[in-house]
Coordinates of C-alpha atoms and ligand atoms in Angstrom, one line a residue:
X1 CA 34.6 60.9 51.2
X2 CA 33.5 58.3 53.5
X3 CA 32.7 54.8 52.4
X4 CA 29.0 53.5 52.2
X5 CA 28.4 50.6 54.8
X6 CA 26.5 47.9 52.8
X7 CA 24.2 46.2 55.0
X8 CA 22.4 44.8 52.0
X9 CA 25.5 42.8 51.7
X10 CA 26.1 42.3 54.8
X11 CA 22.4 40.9 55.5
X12 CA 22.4 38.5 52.2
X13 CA 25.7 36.8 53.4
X14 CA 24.2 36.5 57.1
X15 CA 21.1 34.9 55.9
X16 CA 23.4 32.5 54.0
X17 CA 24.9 31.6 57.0
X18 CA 21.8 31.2 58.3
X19 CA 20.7 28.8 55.9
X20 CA 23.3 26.4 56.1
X21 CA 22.8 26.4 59.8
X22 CA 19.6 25.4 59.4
X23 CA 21.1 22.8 57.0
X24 CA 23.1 21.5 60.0
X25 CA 20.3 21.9 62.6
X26 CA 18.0 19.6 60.2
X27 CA 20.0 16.9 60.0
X28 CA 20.5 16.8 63.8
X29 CA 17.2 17.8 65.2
X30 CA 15.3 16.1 62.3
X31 CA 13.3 18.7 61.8
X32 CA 13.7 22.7 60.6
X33 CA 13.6 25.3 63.1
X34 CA 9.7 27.4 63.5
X35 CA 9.2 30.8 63.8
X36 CA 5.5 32.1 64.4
X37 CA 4.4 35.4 63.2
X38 CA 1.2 36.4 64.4
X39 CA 0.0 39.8 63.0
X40 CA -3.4 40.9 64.2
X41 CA -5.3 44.1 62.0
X42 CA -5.0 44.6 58.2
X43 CA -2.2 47.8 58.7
X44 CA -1.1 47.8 55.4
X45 CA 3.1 48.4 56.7
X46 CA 2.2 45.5 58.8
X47 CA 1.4 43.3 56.6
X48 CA 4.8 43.8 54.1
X49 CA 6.5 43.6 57.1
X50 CA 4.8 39.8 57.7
X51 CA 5.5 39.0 54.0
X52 CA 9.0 39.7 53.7
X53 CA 9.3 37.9 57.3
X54 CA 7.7 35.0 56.0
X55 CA 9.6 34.7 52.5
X56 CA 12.8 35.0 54.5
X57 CA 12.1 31.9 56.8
X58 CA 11.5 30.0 53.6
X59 CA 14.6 31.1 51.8
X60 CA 16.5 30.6 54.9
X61 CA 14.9 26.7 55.2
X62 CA 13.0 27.2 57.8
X63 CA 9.1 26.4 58.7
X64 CA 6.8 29.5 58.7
X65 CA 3.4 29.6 60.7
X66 CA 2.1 33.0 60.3
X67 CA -1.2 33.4 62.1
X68 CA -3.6 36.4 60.3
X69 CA -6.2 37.3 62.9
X70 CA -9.1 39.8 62.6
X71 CA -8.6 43.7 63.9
X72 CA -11.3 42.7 66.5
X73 CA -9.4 40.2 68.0
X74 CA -10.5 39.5 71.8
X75 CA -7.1 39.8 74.3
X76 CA -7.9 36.6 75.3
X77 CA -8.2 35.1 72.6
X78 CA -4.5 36.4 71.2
X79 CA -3.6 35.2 74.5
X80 CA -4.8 32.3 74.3
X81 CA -3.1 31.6 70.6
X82 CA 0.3 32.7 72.6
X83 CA 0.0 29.9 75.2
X84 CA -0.6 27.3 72.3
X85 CA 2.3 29.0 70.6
X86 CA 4.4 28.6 73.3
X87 CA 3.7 24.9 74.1
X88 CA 4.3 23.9 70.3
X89 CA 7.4 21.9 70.3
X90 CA 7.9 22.9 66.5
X91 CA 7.5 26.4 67.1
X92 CA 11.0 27.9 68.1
X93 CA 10.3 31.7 67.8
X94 CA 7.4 33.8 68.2
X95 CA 7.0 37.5 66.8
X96 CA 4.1 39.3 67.5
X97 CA 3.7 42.1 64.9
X98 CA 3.4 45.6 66.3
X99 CA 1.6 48.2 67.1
X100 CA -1.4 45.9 67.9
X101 CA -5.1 47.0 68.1
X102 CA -6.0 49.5 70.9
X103 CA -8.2 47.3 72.7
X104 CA -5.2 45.0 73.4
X105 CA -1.9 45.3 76.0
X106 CA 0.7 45.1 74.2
X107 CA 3.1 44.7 77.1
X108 CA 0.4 42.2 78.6
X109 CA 1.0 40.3 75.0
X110 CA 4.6 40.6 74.3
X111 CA 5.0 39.7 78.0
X112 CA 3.1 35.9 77.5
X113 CA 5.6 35.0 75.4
X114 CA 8.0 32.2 76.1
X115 CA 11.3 34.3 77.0
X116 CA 13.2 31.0 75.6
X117 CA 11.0 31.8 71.8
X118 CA 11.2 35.5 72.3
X119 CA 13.6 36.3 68.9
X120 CA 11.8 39.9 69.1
X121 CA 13.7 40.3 72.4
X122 CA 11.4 42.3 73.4
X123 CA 10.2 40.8 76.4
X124 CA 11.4 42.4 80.3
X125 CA 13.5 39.1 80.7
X126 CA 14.9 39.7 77.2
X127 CA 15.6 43.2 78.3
X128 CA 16.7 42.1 81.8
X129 CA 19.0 39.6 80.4
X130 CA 20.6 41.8 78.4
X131 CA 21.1 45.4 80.7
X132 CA 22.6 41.8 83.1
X133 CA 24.9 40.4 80.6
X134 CA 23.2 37.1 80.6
X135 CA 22.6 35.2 77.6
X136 CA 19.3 36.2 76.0
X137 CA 17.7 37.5 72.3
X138 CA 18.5 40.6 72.1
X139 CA 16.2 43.1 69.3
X140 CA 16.7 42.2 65.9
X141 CA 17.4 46.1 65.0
X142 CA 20.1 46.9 67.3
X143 CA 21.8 43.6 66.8
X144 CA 22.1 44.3 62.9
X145 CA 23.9 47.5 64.0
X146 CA 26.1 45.9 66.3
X147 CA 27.1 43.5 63.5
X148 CA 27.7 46.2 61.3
X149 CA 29.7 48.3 63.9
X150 CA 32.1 45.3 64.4
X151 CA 32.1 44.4 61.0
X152 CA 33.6 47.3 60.3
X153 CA 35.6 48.4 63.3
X154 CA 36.7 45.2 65.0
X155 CA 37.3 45.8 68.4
X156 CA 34.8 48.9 70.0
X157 CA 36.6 48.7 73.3
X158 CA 37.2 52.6 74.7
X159 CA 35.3 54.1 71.5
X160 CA 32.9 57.1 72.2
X161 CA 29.3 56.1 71.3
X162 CA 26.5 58.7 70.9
X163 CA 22.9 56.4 70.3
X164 CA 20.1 59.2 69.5
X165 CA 16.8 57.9 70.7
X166 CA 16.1 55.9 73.8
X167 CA 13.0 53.4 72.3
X168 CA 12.8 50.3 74.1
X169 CA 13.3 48.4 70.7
X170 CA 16.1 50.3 69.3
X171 CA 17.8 52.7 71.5
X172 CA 18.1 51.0 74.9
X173 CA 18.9 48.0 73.2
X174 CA 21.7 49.7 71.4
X175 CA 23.1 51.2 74.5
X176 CA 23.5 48.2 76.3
X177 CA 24.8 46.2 73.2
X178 CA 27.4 48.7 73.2
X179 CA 27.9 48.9 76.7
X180 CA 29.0 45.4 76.5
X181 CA 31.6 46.0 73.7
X182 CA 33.0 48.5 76.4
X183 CA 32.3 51.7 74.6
X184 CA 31.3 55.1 76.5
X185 CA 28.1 55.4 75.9
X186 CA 26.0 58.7 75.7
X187 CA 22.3 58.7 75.0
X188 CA 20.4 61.4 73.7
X189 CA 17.2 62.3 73.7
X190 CA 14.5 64.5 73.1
X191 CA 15.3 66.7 75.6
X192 CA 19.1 66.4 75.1
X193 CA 20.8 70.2 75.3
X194 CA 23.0 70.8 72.4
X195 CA 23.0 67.7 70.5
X196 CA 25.0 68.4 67.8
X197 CA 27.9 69.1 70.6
X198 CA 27.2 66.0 71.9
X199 CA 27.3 64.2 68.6
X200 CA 30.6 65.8 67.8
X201 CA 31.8 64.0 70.6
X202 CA 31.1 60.3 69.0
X203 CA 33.4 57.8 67.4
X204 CA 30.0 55.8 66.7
X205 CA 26.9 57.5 65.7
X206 CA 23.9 55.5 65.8
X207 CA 20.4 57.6 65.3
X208 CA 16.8 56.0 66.0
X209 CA 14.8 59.4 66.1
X210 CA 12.5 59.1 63.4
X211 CA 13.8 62.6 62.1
X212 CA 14.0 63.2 58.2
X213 CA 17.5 64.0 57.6
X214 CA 18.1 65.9 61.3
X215 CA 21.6 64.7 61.5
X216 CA 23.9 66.9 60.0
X217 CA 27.7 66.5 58.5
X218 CA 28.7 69.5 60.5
X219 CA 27.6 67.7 63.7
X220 CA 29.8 64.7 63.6
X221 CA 33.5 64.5 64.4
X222 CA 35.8 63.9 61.5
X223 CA 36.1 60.2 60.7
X224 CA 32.7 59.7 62.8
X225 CA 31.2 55.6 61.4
X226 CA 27.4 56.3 61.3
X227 CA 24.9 54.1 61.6
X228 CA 21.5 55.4 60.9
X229 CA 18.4 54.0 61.6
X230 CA 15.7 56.1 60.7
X231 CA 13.5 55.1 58.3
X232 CA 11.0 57.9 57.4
X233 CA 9.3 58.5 54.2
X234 CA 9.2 61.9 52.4
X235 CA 8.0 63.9 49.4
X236 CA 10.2 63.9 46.3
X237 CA 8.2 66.2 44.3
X238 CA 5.4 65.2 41.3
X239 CA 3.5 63.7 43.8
X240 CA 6.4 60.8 44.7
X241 CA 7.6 59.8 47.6
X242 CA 11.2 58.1 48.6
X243 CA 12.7 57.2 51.8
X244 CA 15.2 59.0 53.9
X245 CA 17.2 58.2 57.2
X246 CA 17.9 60.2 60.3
X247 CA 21.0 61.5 59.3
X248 CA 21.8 63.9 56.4
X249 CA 23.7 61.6 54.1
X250 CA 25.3 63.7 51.9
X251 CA 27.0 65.9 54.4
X252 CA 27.6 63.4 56.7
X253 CA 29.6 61.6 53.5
X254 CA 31.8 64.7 53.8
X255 CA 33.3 63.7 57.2
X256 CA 32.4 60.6 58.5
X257 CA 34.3 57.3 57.9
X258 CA 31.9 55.4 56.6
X259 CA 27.5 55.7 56.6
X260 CA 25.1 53.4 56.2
X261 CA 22.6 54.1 53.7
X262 CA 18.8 54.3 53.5
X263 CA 17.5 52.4 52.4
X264 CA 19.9 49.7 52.1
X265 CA 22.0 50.0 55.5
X266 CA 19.9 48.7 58.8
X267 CA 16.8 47.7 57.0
X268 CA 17.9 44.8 55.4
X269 CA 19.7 43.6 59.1
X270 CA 16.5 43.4 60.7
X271 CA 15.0 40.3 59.1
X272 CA 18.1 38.9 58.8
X273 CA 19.1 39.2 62.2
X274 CA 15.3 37.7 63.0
X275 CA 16.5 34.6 60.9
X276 CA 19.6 34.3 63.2
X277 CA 17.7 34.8 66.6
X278 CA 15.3 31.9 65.3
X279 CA 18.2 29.5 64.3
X280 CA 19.7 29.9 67.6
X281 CA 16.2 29.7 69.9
X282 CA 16.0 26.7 68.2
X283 CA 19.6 24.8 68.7
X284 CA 19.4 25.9 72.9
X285 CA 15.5 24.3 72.3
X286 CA 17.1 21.0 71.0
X287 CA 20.6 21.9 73.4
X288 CA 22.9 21.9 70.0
X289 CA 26.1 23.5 69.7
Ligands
NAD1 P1 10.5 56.1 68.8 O1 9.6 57.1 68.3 O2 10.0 55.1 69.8 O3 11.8 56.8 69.6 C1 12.3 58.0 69.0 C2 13.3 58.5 70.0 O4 13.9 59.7 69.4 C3 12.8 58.9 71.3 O5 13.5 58.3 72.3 C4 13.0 60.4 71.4 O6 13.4 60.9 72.7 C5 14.0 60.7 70.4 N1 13.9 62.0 69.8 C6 12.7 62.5 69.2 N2 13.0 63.8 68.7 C7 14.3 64.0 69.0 C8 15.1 65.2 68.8 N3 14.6 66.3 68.2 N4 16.4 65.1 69.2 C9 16.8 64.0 69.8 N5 16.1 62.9 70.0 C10 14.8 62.9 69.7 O7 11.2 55.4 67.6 P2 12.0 54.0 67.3 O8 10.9 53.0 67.3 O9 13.2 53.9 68.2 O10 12.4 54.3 65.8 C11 13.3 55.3 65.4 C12 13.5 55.3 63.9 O11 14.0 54.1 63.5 C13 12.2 55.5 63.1 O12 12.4 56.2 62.0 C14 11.8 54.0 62.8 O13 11.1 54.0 61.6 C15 13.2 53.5 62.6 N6 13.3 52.0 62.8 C16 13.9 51.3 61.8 C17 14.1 49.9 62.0 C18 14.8 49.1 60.9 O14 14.6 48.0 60.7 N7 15.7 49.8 60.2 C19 13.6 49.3 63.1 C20 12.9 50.0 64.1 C21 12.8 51.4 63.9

């Protein structure tokens, strides 16, 4: 039976970290570090995702300006909020919460920001930076994974790495992070023949697919560590509803190493990770150790 990866854990004690950096970075910088969260609509996921991002910063220490805008928000106009954003010496990070309204680029959007306050990583120089090996934010998604990866492998050097997806937030991301450790690394798609022969393949499993439970035990290679992404929300009979990964978890308990959990497992990294991106944005801002 393989062991359960506990990114719940691993995300409270990273966010403790966190804090007392910010601690430190107070009583240098004389201030705390900012992040900005500008969410624009009233999509109900959207707007839990805002709250829990803001009552992280808090916990963590840090200052919080979330910016609430109306679903009919002019381009310019979030544009315009950007630019200020981006000149305000106590803002350190800015997160623009996606998907945005129709009427508005998001690419246009996510590409005004700062590169040096982009903690989403989202941004081409963000992605640039990172497929480069320069220094840069990388997404707060496949970051938690990597932590967890390392956390629970050490060294990744010469592993096999199968990443199924190939989203510009989670999968390319992912790739590259890995690429970096040195790992082979396979991605798989949509249109990817045989997948679970290419799975079977994979010391490290990651799935982003957005695929109730697609993954199965009988795909992976004995001792497989599993990292699942997925976060997709399914019936569980009288009318409830709970939520399910990418990956089959109990079979995939059967012969992998270890499996991270949903929810429980990546979900919790995200925010956290955010938290980190933020704290360092705003020690290279102030040029602190
Ligand atoms: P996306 O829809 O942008 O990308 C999904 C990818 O899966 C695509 O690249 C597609 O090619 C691939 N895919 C689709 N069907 C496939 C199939 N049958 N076989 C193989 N590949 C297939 O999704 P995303 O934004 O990368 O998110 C993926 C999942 O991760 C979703 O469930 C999402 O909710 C979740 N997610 C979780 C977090 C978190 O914090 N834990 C963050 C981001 C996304």
């Amino acid at each position: 039976m393989a062991e359960i990866i506990d990114g719940k854990a691993f995300a409270a004690s990273l966010r403790a970290d966190v804090a007392t950096g910010v601690g430190a970075f107070g009583a240098t910088a004389g201030r705390a570090p900012g992040l900005a969260v500008v969410l624009v609509g009233e999509d109900p996921a959207s707007a839990v995702y805002v709250r829990s991002k803001h009552k992280a910063c808090v916990a963590a220490g840090m200052e919080s300006f979330e910016h609430r805008l109306p679903a009919n928000t002019a381009e310019a106009e979030l544009l315009a909020l950007i630019d200020r954003l981006n000149a305000d010496p106590a803002v350190d990070g800015i997160l623009v919460q996606l998907p945005l309204p129709k009427h508005i680029d998001e690419l246009k959007v996510i590409e005004a920001i700062d590169p040096d306050k982009d903690v989403d990583g989202f941004t081409i120089g963000s992605a640039g930076r990172l497929a480069t090996g320069q220094d840069g934010f990388v997404a707060c998604t496949p970051l938690g994974c990597l932590m967890l990866l390392k956390d629970r492998l050490g060294d990744l050097s010469g592993k096999s790495a199968v990443i199924i997806g190939r989203s510009n937030i989670v999968g390319k991301p992912m790739a590259m992070l890995l690429l970096r450790e040195s790992c082979t690394v396979t991605i798989a798609h949509s249109r990817t023949q045989d997948l679970p022969a290419v799975v079977r393949g994979a010391d490290i499993v990651v799935a982003a697919v957005g695929r109730p439970e697609m993954v199965k035990g009988d795909w992976l290679k004995a001792g497989a560590t599993v990292i699942d992404v997925g976060i997709n929300r399914v019936a569980a009979g009288e009318g409830k509803t709970k939520l399910v990964g990418d990956v089959d978890f109990a079979s995939a308990m059967e012969v992998a190493s270890a499996v991270t959990p949903v929810p429980g497992g990546v979900g919790p990294m995200t925010i956290a990770c955010l938290l980190h991106n933020t704290l360092q944005a705003a020690k290279r801002r102030e040029k602190i150790a």
